[in-house]
Short mmCIF file of C-alpha atoms in Angstrom, two decimals:
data_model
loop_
_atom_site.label_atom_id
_atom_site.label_comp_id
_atom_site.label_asym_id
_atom_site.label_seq_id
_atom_site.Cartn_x
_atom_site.Cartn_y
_atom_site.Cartn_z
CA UNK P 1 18.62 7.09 -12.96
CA UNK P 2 18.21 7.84 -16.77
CA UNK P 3 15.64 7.42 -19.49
CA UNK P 4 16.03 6.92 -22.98
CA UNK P 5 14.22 7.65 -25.92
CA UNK P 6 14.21 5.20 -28.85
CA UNK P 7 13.64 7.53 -31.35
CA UNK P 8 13.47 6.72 -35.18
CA UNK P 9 16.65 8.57 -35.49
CA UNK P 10 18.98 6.14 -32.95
CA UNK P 11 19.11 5.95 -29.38
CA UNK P 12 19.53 9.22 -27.82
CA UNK P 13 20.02 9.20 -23.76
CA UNK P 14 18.72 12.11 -21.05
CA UNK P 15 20.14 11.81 -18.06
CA UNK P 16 17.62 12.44 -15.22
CA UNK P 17 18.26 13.85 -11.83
CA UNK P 18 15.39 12.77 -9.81
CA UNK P 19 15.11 13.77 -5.84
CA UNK P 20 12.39 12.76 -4.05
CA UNK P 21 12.58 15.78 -1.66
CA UNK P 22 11.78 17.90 -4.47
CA UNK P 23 8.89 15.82 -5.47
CA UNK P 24 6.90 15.01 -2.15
CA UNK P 25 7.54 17.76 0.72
CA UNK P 26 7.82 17.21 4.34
CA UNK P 27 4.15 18.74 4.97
CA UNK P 28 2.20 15.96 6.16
CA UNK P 29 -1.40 15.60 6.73
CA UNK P 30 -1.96 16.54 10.96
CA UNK P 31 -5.35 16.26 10.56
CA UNK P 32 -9.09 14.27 9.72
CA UNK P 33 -10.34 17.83 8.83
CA UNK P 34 -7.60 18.50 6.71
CA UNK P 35 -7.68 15.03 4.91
CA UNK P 36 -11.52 15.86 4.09
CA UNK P 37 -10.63 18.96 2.39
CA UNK P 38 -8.19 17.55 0.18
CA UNK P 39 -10.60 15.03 -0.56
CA UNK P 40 -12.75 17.87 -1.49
CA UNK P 41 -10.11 19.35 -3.66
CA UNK P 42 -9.77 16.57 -6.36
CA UNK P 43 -13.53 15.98 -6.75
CA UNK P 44 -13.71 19.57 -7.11
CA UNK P 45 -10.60 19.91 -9.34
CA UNK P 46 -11.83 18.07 -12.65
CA UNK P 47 -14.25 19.57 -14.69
CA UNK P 48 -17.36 17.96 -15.95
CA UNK P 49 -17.55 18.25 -19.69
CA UNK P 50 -21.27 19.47 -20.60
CA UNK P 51 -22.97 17.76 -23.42
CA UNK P 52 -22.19 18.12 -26.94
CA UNK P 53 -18.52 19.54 -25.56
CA UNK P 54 -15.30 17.56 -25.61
CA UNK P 55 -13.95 16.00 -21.94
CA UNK P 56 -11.72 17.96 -20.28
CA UNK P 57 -8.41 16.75 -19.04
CA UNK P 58 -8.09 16.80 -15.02
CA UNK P 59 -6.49 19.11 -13.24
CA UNK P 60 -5.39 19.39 -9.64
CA UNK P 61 -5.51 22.79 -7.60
CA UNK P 62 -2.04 24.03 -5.73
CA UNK P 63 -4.39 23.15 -2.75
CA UNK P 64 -5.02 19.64 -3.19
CA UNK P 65 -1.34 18.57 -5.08
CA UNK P 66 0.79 18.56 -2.35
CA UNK P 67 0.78 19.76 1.27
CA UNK P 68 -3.03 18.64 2.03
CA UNK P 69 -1.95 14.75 0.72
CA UNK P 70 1.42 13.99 2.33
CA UNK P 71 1.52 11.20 4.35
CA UNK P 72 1.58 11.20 8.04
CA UNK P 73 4.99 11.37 9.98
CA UNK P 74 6.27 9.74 6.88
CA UNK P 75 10.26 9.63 8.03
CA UNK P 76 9.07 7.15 10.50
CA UNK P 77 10.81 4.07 8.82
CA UNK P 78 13.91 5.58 9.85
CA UNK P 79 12.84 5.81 13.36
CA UNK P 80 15.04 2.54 14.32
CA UNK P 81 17.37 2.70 11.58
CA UNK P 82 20.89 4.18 10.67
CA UNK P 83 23.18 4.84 7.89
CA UNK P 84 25.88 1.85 7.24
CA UNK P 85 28.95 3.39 5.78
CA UNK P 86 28.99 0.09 3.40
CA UNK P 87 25.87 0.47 2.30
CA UNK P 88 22.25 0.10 3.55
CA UNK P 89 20.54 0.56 6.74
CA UNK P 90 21.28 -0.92 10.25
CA UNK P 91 18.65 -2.19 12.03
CA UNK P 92 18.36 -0.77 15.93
CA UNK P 93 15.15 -1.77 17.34
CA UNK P 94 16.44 -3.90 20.03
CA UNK P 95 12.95 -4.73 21.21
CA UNK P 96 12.39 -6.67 17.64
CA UNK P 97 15.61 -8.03 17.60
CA UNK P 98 15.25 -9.48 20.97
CA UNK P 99 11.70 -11.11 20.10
CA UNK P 100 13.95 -12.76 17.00
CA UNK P 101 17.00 -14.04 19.00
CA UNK P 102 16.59 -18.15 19.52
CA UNK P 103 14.22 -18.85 16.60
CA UNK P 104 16.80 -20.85 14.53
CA UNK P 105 17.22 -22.67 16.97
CA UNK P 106 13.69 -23.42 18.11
CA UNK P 107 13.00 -24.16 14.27
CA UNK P 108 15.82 -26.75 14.42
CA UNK P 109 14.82 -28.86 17.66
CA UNK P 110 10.84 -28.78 15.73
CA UNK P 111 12.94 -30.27 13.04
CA UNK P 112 14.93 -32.99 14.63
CA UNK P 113 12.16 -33.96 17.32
CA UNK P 114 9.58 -34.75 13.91
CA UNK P 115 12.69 -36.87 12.67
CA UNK P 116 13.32 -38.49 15.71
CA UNK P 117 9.47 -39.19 15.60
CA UNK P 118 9.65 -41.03 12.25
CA UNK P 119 7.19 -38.38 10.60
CA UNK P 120 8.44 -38.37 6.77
CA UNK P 121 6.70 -34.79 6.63
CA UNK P 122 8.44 -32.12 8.34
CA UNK P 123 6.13 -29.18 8.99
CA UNK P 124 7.53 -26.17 10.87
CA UNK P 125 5.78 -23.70 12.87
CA UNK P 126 7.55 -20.09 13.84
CA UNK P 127 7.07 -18.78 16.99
CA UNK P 128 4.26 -15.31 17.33
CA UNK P 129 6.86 -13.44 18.73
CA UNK P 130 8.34 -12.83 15.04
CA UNK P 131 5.08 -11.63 13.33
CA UNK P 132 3.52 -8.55 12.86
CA UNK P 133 -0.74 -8.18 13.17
CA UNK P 134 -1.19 -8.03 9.05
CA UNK P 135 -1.02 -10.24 6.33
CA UNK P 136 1.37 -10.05 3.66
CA UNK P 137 -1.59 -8.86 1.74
CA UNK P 138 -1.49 -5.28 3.60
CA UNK P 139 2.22 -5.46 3.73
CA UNK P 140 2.25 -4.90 -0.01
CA UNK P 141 0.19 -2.61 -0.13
CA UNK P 142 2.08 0.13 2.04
CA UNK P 143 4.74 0.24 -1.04
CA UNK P 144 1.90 2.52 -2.73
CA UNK P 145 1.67 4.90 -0.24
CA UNK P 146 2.76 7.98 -2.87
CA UNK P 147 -0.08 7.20 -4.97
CA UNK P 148 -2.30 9.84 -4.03
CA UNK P 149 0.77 12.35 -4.80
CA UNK P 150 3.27 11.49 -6.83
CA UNK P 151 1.58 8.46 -8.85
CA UNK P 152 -1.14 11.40 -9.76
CA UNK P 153 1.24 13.96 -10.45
CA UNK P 154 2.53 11.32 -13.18
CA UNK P 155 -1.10 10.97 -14.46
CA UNK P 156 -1.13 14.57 -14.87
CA UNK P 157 2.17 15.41 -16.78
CA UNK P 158 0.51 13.84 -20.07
CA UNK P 159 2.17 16.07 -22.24
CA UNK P 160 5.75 15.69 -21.09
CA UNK P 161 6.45 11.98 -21.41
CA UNK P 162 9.82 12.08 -19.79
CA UNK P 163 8.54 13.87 -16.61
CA UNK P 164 5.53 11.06 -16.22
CA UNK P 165 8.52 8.70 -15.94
CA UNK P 166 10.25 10.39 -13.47
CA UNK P 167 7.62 10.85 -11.55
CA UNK P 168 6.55 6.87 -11.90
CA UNK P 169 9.77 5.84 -10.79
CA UNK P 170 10.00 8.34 -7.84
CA UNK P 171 6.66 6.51 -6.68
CA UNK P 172 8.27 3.21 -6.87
CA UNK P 173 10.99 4.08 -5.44
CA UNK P 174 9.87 6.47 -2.75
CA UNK P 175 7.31 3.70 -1.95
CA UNK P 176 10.13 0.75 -0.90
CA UNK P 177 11.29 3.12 2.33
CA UNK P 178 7.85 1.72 3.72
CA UNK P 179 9.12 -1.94 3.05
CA UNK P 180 11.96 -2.65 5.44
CA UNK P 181 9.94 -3.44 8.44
CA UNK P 182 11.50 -6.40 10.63
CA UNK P 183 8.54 -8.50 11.84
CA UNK P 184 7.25 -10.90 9.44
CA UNK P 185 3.57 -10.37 8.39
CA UNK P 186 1.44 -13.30 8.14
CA UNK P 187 0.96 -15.77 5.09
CA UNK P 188 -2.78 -14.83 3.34
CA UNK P 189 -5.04 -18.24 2.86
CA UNK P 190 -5.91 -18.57 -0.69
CA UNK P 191 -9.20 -16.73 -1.66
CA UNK P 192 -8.16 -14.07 1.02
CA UNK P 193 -8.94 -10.12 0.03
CA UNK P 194 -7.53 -6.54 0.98
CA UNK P 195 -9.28 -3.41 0.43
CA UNK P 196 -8.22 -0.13 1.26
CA UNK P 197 -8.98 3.39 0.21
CA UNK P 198 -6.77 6.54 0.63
CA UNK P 199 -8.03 9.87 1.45
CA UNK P 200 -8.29 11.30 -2.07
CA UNK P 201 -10.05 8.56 -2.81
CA UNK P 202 -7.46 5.63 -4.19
CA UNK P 203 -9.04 2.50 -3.93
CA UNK P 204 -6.33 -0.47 -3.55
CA UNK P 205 -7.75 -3.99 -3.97
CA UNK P 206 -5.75 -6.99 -3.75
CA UNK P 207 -6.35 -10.94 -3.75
CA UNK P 208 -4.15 -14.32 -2.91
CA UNK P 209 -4.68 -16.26 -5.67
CA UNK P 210 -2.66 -18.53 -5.45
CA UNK P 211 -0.49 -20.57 -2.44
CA UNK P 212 2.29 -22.71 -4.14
CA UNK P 213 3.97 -20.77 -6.00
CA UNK P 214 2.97 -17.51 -3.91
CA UNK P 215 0.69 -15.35 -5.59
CA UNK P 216 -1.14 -11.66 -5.54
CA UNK P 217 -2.88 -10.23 -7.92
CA UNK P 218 -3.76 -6.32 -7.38
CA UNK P 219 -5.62 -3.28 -8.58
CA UNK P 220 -4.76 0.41 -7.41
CA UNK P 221 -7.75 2.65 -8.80
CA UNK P 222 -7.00 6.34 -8.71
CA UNK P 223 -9.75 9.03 -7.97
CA UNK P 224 -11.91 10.50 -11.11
CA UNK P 225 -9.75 7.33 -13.56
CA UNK P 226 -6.46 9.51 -13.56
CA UNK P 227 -4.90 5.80 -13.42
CA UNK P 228 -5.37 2.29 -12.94
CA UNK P 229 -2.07 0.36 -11.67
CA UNK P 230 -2.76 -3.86 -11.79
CA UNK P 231 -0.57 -6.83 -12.12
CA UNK P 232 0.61 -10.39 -10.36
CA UNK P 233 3.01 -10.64 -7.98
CA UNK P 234 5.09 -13.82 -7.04
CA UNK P 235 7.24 -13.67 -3.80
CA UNK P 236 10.30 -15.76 -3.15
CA UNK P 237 12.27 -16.00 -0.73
CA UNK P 238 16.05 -17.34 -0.87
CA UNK P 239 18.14 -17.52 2.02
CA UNK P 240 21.69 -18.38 2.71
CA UNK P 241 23.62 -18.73 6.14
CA UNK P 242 23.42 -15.23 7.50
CA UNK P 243 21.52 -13.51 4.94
CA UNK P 244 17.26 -13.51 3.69
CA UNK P 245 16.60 -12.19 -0.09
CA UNK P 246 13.18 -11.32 -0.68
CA UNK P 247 11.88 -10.95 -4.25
CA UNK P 248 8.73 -9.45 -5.69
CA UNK P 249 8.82 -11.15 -9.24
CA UNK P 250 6.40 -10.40 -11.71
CA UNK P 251 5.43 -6.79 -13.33
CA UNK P 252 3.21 -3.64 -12.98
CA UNK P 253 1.15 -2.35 -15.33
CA UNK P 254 0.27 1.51 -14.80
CA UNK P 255 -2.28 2.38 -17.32
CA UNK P 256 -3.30 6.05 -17.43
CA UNK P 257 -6.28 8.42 -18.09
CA UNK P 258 -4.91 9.35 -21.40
CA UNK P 259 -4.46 5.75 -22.62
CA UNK P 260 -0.83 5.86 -22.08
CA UNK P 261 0.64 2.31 -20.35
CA UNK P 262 3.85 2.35 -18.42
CA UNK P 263 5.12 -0.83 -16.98
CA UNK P 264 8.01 -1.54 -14.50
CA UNK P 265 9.33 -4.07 -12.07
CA UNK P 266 11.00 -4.10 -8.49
CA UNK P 267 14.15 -4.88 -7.29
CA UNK P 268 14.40 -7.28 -4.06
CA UNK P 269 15.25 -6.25 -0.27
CA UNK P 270 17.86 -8.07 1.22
CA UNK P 271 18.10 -9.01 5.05
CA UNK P 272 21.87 -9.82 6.25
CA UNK P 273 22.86 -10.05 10.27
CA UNK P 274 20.04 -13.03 10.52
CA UNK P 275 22.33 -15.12 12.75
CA UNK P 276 24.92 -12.86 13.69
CA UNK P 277 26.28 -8.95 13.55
CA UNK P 278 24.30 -6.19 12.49
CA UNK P 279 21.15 -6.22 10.90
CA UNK P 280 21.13 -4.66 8.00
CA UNK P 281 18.52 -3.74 5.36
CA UNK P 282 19.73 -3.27 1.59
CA UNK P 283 17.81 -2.70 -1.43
CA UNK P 284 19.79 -4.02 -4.37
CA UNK P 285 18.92 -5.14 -7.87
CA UNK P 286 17.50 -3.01 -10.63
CA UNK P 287 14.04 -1.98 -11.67
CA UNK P 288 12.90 -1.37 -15.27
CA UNK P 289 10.62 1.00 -16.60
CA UNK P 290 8.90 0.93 -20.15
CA UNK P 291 6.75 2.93 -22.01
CA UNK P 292 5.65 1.67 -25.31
CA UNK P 293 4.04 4.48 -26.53
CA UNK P 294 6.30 6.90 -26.12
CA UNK P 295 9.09 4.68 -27.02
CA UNK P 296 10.81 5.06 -23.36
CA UNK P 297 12.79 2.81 -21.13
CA UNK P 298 13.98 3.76 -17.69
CA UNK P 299 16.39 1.71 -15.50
CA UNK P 300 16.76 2.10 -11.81
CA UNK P 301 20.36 0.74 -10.52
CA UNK P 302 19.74 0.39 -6.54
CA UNK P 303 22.32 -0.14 -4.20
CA UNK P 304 24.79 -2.85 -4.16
CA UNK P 305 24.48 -3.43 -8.01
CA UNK P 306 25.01 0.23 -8.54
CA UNK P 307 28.20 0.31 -5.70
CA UNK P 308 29.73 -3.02 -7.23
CA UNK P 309 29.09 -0.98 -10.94
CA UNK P 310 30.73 2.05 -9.84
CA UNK P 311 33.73 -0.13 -8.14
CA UNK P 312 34.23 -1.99 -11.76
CA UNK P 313 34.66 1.34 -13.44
CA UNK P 314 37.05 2.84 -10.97
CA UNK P 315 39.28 -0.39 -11.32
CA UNK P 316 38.87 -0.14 -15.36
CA UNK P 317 39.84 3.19 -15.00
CA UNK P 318 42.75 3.06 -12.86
CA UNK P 319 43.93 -0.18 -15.15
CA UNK P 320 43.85 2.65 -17.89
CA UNK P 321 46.09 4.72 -15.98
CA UNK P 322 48.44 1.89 -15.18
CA UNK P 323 48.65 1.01 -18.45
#
């Protein structure tokens, strides 16, 4: 993970060593009382300016930054997941994969009984079995779960630029361990709206606008205007014989209380095992990060990209040798 500086002098490069741990503890929120009280925290945190005197930037208290805001049991994800030594995550939940097993095949007799039937349309229904109870609308939405700690923490480290990007592409990237679930949430109608509000008072608001291509648009609101994250997304979906790629095209734009504007992008999430073997989850692809103000870029290698990159410079490198 790096950033670099486009300075007026040439490009100079600062390597970044970003771990999440560090960033968002393991202290999670066990309570509604204690939820309340960090609510309490922030609105008590930033000073009011009094007339006549200049605004005050916002601060957080030790109280209210970290341990009163994690989220809930958030190592969950990995409840029915393991490590594959090539890469990615295996899928384990046998229950889910059970509820899956037969649909290609039920999608294929829908397919030749409409032929069969003369109907020039072929429209395919999936079985229930495969969904989860939310639309993709709310689905979405869990990728912003770090909002109400790291995504502020960025809003609040202003005056380093370099540690605002870290911590804006720890929140991205933190936030796609709460997109690998299995079951398929449900397609939104057109016109249809999510609202949601986190306990320090994040408002996420979201809205299908649009069916063919698929389209979102979105607004994440943080408390007292420390940030306001908006943008489009477009999801596609390509598949091949044993694999699903899911994409989330389209950028975010993170603007913050200080007038500074980051944008980035997200890789995809790939689904192998569909048909047969193991199911595993991969994140792969790249995200970018930019910063116009502060003349910044970020890149974010994830995954396969960054194994096949590494595997390319061990074979230049031993061609060297050979040489």
């Amino acid at each position: 993970m790096s950033a670099c500086d486009l300075g007026t002098d040439g490009l100079v490069l600062s390597t970044v060593s970003l771990h999440i741990d560090n960033i968002v503890p393991h202290n999670s929120i066990t309570s509604i009382e204690a939820q309340k009280a960090a609510a309490e925290s922030v609105a008590n945190s930033i000073d009011k300016p009094s007339n006549g005197s200049p605004k005050q930037l916002p601060t957080l208290s030790r109280q209210d930054s970290w341990a009163h805001l994690q989220i809930k049991d958030r190592m969950q994800w990995m409840e029915h997941f393991k490590q594959n030594k090539r890469g990615g995550l295996i899928f384990q939940d046998r229950e889910t994969l059970k509820k899956q097993q037969g649909v290609v095949k039920e999608v294929m007799m829908q397919v030749g009984s409409q032929l069969l039937s003369g109907k020039l349309a072929v429209r395919i229904s999936l079985p229930i079995r495969i969904f989860e109870p939310r639309s993709l609308l709310e689905r979405v939405a869990d990728g912003w779960n770090y909002a109400p700690t790291v995504l502020k923490k960025a809003a609040l480290s202003g005056s380093d630029p370099i540690e605002r990007m870290k911590f804006v592409m720890a929140f991205v990237s933190g936030g796609l361990h709460f997109c690998v679930g299995q079951l398929k949430p449900f397609n939104p109608i057109l016109g249809e709206t999510y609202e949601a509000t986190y306990p320090d008072g994040t408002q996420v608001i979201m809205e299908h606008v649009s069916h063919h291509p698929i389209k979102s648009a979105f607004t994440v609101v943080g408390p007292k205007g420390l940030y306001r994250m908006s943008g489009v997304y477009e999801f596609e979906s390509v598949s091949t014989r044993n694999s699903l790629t899911n994409y989330q095209n389209g950028s975010a734009t993170i603007t913050f209380h200080d007038g500074v504007v980051i944008t980035f992008t997200m890789p995809q999430i790939k689904m192998s095992g569909v048909l047969f073997g193991d199911r595993v989850v991969e994140i792969g692809g790249s995200s970018k990060f930019e910063d116009s103000t502060n003349r910044l870029n970020g890149d974010e290698e994830l995954a396969q990209s960054e194994k096949l990159r590494l595997e390319a410079l061990q074979r230049a490198d031993l061609k060297m040798r050979e040489a």
